[in-house]
Coordinates of C-alpha atoms in Angstrom, one line a residue:
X2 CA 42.4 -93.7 -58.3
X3 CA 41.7 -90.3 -59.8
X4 CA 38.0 -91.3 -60.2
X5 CA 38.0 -91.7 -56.1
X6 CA 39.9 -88.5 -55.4
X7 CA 37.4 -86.7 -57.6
X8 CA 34.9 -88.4 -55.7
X9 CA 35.9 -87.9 -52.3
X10 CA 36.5 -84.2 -53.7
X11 CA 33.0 -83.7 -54.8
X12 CA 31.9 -85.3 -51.8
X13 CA 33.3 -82.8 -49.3
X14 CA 32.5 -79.9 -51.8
X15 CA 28.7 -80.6 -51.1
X16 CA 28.9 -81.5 -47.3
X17 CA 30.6 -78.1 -47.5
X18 CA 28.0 -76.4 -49.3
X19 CA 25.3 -78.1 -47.4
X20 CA 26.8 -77.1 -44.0
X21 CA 26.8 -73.6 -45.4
X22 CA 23.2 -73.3 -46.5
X23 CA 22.1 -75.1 -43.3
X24 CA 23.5 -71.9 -41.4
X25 CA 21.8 -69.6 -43.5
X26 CA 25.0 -69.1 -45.6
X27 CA 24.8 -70.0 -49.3
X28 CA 28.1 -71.4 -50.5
X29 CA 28.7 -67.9 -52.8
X30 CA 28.7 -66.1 -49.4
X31 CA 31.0 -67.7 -47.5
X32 CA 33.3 -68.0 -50.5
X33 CA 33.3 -64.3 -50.9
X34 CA 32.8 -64.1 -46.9
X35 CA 36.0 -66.2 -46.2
X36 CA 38.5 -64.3 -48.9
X37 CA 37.7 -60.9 -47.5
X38 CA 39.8 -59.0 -44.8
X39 CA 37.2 -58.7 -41.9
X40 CA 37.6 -55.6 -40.0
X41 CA 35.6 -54.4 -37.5
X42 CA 35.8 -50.5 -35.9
X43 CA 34.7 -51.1 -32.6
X44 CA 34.4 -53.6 -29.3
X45 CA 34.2 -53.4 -26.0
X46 CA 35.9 -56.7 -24.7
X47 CA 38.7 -55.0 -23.0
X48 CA 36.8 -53.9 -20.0
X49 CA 35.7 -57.4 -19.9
X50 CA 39.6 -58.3 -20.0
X51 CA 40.3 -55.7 -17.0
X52 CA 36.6 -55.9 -15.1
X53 CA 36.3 -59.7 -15.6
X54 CA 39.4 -61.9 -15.8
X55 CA 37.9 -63.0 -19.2
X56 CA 40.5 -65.1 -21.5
X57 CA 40.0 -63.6 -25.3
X58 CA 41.2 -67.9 -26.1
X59 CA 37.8 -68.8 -23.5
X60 CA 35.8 -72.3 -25.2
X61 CA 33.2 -72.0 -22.4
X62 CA 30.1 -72.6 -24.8
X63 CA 27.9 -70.2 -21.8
X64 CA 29.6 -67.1 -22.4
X65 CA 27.3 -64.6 -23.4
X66 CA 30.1 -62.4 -25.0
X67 CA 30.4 -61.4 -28.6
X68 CA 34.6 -61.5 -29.0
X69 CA 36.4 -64.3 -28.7
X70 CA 39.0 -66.6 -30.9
X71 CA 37.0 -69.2 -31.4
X72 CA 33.7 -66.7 -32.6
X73 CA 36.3 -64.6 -34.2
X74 CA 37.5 -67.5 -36.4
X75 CA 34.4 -68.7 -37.1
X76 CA 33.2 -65.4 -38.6
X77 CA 36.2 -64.6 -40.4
X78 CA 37.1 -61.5 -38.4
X79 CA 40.5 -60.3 -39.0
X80 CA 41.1 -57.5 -37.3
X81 CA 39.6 -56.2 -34.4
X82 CA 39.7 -52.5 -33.4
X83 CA 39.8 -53.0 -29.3
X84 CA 37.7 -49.5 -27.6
X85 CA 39.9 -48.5 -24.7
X86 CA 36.9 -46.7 -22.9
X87 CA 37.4 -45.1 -19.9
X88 CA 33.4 -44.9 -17.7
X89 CA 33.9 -40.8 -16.6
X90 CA 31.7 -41.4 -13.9
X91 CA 33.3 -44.4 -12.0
X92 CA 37.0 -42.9 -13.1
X93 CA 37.0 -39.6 -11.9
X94 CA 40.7 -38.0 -11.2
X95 CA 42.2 -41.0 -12.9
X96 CA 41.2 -41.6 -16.2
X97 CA 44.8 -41.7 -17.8
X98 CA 45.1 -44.6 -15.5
X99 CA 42.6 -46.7 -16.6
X100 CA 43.8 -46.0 -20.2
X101 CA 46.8 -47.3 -19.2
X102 CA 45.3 -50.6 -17.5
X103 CA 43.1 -51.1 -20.5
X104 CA 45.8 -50.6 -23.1
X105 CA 47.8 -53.0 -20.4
X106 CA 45.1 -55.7 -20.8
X107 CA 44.9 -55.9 -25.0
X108 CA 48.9 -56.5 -24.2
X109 CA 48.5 -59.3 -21.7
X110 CA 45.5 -61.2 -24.2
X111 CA 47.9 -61.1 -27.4
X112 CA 50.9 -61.7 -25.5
X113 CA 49.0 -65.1 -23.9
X114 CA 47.8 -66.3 -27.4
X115 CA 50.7 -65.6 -30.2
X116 CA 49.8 -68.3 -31.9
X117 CA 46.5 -67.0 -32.9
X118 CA 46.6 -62.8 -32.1
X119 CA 49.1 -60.4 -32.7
X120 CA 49.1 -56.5 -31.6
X121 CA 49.1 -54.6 -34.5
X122 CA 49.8 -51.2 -35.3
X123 CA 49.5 -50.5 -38.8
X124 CA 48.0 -51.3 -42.2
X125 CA 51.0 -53.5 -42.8
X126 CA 50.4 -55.3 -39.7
X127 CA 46.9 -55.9 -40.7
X128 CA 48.2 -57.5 -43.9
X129 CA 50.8 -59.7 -41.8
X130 CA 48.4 -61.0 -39.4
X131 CA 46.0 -61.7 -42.1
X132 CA 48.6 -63.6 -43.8
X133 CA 49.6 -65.7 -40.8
X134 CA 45.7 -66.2 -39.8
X135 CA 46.0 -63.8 -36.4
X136 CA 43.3 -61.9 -35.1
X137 CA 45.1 -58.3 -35.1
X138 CA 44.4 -56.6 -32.5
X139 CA 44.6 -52.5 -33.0
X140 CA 43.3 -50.0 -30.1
X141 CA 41.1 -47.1 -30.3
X142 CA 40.4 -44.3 -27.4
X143 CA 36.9 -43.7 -27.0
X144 CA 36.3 -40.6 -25.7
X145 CA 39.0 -37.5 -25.2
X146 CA 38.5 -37.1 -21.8
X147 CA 41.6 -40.0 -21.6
X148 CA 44.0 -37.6 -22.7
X149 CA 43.6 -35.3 -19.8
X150 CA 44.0 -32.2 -21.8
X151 CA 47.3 -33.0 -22.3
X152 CA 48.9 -33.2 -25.8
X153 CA 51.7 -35.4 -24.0
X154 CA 49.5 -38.2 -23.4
X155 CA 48.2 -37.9 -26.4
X156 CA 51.4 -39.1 -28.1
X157 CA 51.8 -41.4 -25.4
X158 CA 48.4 -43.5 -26.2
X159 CA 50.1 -43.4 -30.1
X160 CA 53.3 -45.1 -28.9
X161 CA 51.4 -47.2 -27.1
X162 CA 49.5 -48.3 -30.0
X163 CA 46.0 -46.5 -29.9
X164 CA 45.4 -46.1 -33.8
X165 CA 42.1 -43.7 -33.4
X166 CA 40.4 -41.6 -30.9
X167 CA 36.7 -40.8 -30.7
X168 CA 37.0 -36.9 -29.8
X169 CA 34.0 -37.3 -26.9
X170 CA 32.3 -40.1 -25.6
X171 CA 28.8 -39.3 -23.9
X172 CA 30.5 -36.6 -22.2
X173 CA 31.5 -33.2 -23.2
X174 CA 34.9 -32.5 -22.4
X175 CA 36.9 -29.6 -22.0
X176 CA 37.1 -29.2 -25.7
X177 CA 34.6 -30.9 -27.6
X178 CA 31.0 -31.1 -27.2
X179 CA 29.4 -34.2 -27.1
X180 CA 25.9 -35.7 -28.7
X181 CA 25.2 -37.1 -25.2
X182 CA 24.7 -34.1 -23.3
X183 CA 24.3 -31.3 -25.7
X184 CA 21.1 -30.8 -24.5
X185 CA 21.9 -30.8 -21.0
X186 CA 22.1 -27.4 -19.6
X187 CA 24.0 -27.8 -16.4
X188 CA 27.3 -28.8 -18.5
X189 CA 29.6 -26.5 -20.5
X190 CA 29.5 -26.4 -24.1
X191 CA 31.8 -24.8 -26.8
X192 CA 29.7 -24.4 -29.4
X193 CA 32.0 -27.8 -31.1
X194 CA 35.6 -28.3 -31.3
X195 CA 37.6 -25.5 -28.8
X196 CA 41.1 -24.0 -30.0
X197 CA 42.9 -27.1 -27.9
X198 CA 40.7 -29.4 -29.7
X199 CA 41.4 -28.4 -33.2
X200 CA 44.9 -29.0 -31.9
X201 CA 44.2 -32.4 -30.8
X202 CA 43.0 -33.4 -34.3
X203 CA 45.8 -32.0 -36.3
X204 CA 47.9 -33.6 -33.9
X205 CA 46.3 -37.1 -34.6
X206 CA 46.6 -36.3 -38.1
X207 CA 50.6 -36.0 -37.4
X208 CA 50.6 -38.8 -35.6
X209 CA 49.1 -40.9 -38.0
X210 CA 45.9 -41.8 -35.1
X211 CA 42.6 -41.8 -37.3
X212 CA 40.1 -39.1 -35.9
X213 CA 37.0 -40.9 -34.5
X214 CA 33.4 -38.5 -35.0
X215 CA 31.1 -41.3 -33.3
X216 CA 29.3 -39.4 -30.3
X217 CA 30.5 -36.0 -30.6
X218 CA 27.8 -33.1 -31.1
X219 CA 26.8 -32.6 -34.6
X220 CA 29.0 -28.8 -34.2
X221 CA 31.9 -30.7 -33.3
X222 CA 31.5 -32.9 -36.2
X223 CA 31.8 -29.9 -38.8
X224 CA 34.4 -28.4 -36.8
X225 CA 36.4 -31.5 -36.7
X226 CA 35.7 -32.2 -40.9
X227 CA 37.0 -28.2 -41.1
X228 CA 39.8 -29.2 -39.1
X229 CA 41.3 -32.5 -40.1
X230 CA 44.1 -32.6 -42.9
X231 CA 43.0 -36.5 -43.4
X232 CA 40.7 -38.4 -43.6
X233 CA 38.0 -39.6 -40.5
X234 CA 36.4 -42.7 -39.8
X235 CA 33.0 -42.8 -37.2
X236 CA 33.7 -46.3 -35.6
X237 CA 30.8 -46.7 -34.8
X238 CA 27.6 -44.8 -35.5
X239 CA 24.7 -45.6 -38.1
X240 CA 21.9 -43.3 -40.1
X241 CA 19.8 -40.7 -38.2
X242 CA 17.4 -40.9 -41.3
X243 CA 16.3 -44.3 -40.2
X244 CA 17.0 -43.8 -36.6
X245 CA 16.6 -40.8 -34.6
X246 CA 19.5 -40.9 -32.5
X247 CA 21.6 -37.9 -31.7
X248 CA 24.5 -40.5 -32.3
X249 CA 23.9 -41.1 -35.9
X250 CA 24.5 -38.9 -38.7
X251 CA 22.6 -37.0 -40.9
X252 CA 22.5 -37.4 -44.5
X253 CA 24.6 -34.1 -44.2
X254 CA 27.6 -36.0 -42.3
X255 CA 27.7 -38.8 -44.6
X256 CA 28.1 -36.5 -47.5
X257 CA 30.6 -35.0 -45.8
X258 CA 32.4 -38.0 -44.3
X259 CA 32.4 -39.0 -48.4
X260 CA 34.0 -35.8 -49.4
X261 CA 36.6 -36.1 -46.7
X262 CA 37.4 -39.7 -48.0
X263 CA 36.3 -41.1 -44.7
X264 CA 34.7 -44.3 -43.6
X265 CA 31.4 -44.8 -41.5
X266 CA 31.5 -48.0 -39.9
X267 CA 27.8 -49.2 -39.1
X268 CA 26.6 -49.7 -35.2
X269 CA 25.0 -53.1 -34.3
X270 CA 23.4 -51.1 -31.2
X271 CA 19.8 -52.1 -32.3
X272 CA 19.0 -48.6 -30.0
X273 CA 21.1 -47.0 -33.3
X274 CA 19.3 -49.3 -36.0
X275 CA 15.7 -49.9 -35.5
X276 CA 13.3 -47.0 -34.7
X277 CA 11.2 -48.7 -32.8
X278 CA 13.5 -50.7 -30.4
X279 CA 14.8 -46.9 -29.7
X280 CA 11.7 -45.7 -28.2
X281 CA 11.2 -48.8 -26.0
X282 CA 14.7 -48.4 -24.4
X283 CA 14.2 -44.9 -24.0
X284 CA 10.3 -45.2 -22.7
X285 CA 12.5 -47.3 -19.3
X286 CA 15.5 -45.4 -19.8
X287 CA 14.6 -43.6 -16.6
X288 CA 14.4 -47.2 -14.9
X289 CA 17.3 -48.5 -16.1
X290 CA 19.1 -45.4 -14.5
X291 CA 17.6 -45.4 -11.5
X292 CA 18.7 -49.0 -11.3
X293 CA 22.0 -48.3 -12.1
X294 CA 22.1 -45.3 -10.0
X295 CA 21.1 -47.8 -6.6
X296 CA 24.0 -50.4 -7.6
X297 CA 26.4 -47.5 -7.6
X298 CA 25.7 -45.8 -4.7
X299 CA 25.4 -49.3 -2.6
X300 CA 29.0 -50.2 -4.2
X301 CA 30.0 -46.4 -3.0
X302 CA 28.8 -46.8 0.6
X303 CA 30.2 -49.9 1.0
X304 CA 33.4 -48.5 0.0
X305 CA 33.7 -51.0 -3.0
X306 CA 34.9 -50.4 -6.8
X307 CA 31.9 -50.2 -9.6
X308 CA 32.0 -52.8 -11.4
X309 CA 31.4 -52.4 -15.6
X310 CA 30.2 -56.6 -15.7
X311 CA 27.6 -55.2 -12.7
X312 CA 26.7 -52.6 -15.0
X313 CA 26.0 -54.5 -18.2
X314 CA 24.4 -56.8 -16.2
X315 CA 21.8 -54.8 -15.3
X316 CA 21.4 -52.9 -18.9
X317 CA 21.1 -56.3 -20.2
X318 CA 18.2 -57.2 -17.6
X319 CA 16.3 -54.0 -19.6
X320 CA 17.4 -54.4 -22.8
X321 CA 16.2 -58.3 -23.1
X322 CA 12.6 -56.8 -22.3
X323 CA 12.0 -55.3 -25.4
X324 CA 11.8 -57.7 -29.0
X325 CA 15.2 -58.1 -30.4
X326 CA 15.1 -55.8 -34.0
X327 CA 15.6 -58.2 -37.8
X328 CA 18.6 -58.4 -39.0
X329 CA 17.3 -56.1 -41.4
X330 CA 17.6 -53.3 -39.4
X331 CA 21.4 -53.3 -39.3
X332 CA 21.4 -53.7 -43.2
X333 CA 19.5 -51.1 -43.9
X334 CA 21.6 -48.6 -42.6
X335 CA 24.6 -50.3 -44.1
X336 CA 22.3 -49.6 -47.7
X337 CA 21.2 -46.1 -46.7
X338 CA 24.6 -44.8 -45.9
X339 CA 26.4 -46.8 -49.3
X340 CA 23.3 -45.0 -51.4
X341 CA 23.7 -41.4 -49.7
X342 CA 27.5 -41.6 -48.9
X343 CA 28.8 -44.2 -51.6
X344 CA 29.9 -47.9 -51.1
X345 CA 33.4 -46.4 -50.9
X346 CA 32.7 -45.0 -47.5
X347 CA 30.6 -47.7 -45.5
X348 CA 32.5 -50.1 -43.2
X349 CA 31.0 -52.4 -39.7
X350 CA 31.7 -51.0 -35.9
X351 CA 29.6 -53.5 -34.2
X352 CA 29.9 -52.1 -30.8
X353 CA 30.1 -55.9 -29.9
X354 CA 30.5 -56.3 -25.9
X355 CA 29.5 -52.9 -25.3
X356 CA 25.5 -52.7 -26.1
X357 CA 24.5 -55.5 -23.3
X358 CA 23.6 -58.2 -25.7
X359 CA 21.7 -55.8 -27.8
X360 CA 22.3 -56.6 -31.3
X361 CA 19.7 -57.9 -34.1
X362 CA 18.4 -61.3 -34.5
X363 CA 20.9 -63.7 -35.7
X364 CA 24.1 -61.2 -34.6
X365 CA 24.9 -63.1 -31.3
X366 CA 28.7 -62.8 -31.8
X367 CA 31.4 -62.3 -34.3
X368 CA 31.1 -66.0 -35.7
X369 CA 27.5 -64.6 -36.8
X370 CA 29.6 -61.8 -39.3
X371 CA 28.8 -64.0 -42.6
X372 CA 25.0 -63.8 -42.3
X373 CA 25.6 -59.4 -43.0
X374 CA 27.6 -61.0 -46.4
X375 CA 25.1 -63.3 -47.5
X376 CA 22.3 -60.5 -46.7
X377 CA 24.5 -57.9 -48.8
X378 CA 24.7 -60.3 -51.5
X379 CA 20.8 -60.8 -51.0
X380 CA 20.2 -57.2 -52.0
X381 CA 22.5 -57.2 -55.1
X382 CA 25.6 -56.2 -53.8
X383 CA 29.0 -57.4 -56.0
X384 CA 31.1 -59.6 -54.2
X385 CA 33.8 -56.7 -55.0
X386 CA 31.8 -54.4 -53.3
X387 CA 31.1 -56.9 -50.2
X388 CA 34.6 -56.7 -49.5
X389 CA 35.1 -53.0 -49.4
X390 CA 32.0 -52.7 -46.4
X391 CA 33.9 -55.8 -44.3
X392 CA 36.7 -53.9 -44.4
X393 CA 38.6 -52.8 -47.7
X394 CA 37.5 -49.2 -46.9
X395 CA 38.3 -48.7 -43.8
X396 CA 42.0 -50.5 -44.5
X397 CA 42.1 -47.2 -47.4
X398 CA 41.2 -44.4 -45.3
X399 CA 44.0 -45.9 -42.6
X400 CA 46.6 -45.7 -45.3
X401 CA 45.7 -42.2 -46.4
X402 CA 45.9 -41.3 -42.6
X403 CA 49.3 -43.2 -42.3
X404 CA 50.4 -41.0 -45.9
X405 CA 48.9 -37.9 -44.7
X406 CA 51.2 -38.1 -41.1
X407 CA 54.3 -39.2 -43.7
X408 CA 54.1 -35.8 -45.3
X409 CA 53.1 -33.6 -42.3
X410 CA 56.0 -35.0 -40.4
X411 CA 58.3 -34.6 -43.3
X412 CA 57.1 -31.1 -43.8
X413 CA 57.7 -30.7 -39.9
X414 CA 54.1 -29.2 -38.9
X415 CA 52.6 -29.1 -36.0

């Protein structure tokens, strides 16, 4: 009897490892792969929630998205950071509003599948849901212009649950300059981070809300690491030394973000990650405007809402014309910022569901997460330090945010 059960043990042990190299997984991979917390910074599903009617539980084997249970399972992901974005354009006079439907619609998705997702809120909570195999689900703001320039809402999106806030999106707000339109000379600029906004960001670090640098100008940045008494995480933003993008850092920043004790969680936006994918999109940016421009006015004239799905439809008509970039691409920059910033302050923000179906070869949803482990472990990376880039940095930096709003609210500042 014990000859068969060691049989019928070895027997599944090599099915197992077969399945796993026929994936492109080697059985060392997913071992280290499926004992890590998986955290990642950064997706966009909610406006798919709100925009879409789309069920996070959803088996339909056509759906082009990159979050769901199911993929989510499959890759091992164990906590996703949900972007609560609000489109300035389209949300003029009511942005504070669509936060709040947003926010509303991360609710209604854990709320339908308990048995599988839970809200979560802190590091602890992370833990929990990683014990009881959950998806936790966290919030982050992207983009200040949600909090209306008002410090009440602020705390509002906290109690709520929002657990970071990138300072800008694309758009420069009333007090803080963004990468997106720094050049632009028909907006304002204040030269970084204004008086109210070095408010906002010792206010988040009372709160306990991380302090999100993805997107903001590179003045804001230094303002906001000058400003912060904890540390800051850039949810989702890769290496301007391998791609020239205003929205990645500079050797500089990482430095920086390293000395602050931060975390820089790597974009899957190939635009972000492969040089020459970037100066395709941007050689039809202008197009792809123009197209977009068209579908909003029509919606406008006809009286009708825009529609975010109509939008990434037609950004994913432009990007599927230009050669997806290797896998490679996206490694790199996890291996340029570990060399220049330290494998203590690397992490993943995949972006997934907001770059139009614009990620690297072999990254076509969160199920794909164990082909960045086995390509780690390709390069020579320990399995120890594996774990710390899927996710044991950034779960460090959110307890020193969490200890850091402990002792300001102790000490009563403000």
């Amino acid at each position: 009897m014990t000859k068969i059960l060691l049989a019928i043990s070895l027997a599944c042990s090599v099915a197992l490892a077969q399945n796993a190299l026929s994936n492109g997984i080697s059985a060392k991979a997913r071992a280290i792969h499926d004992s890590a917390l998986v955290i990642d910074t950064h997706a966009d599903t909610p406006q798919r929630f709100l925009d879409e009617g789309f069920d996070i539980g959803s088996t339909d084997p056509n759906d082009l998205g990159h979050i769901s249970l199911d993929k989510a399972r499959r890759g091992n992901l164990g906590a996703e950071f949900f972007s609560i974005w609000v489109d300035p354009e389209t949300n003029q006079g009511h942005y504070a509003r669509h936060t709040f439907d947003l926010i509303d619609s991360v609710y209604e998705q854990a709320a339908r599948h308990p048995d599988r997702m839970m809200m979560a809120f802190s590091t602890a909570d992370i833990e929990r849901a990683h014990r009881e195999h959950k998806l936790a689900a966290l919030m982050g703001i992207e983009g200040g212009h949600s909090i209306e320039n008002d410090m009440h809402l602020l705390r509002d999106y906290y109690r709520l649950g929002v657990r970071y806030m990138t300072l800008s999106w694309s758009n420069t707000n009333e007090w803080a300059d963004s990468s997106g339109d720094i050049d632009d000379p028909k907006v304002k600029h204040h030269n970084g981070l204004t008086d109210f906004g070095k408010q906002v960001v010792i206010e988040m670090n009372r709160l306990g809300m991380m302090v999100d640098i993805s997107h903001v100008a590179d003045k804001t940045f230094w303002d906001a690491i000058a400003t912060t008494k904890a540390p800051v995480i850039a949810s989702h933003s890769s290496a301007r030394a391998l791609t020239n993008a205003p929205r990645n850092m500079t050797d500089e920043m990482l430095q920086a973000v390293a000395k602050n004790g931060g975390v820089v969680d790597v974009n899957f936006f190939e635009g972000f990650d492969d040089e020459n994918f970037r100066k395709a999109a941007e050689a039809q940016r202008a197009d792809e405007k123009a197209a977009a421009e068209k579908y909003i006015a029509e919606q406008k004239a006809q009286g009708k809402e825009v529609s975010f799905i109509e939008l990434d439809r037609i950004d994913r008509e432009f990007m599927a014309k230009i050669p997806r970039a290797p896998l490679s691409s996206l490694i790199d920059h996890i291996d340029h910022i570990a060399k220049v910033a330290g494998v203590d302050h690397v992490g993943l923000g995949s972006d997934f569901d907001g770059v139009s179906g614009a990620t690297p070869q072999g990254i076509d949803s969160a199920a794909d997460l164990p082909k960045i482990t086995q390509a780690l472990l390709d390069r020579g990376y320990s399995a120890e330090d594996i774990k710390k880039i899927l996710g044991g940095n950034l779960m460090r930096v959110f307890r020193d945010v969490e200890r850091v709003s402990r002792e300001m609210q102790t000490s009563n500042i403000r």
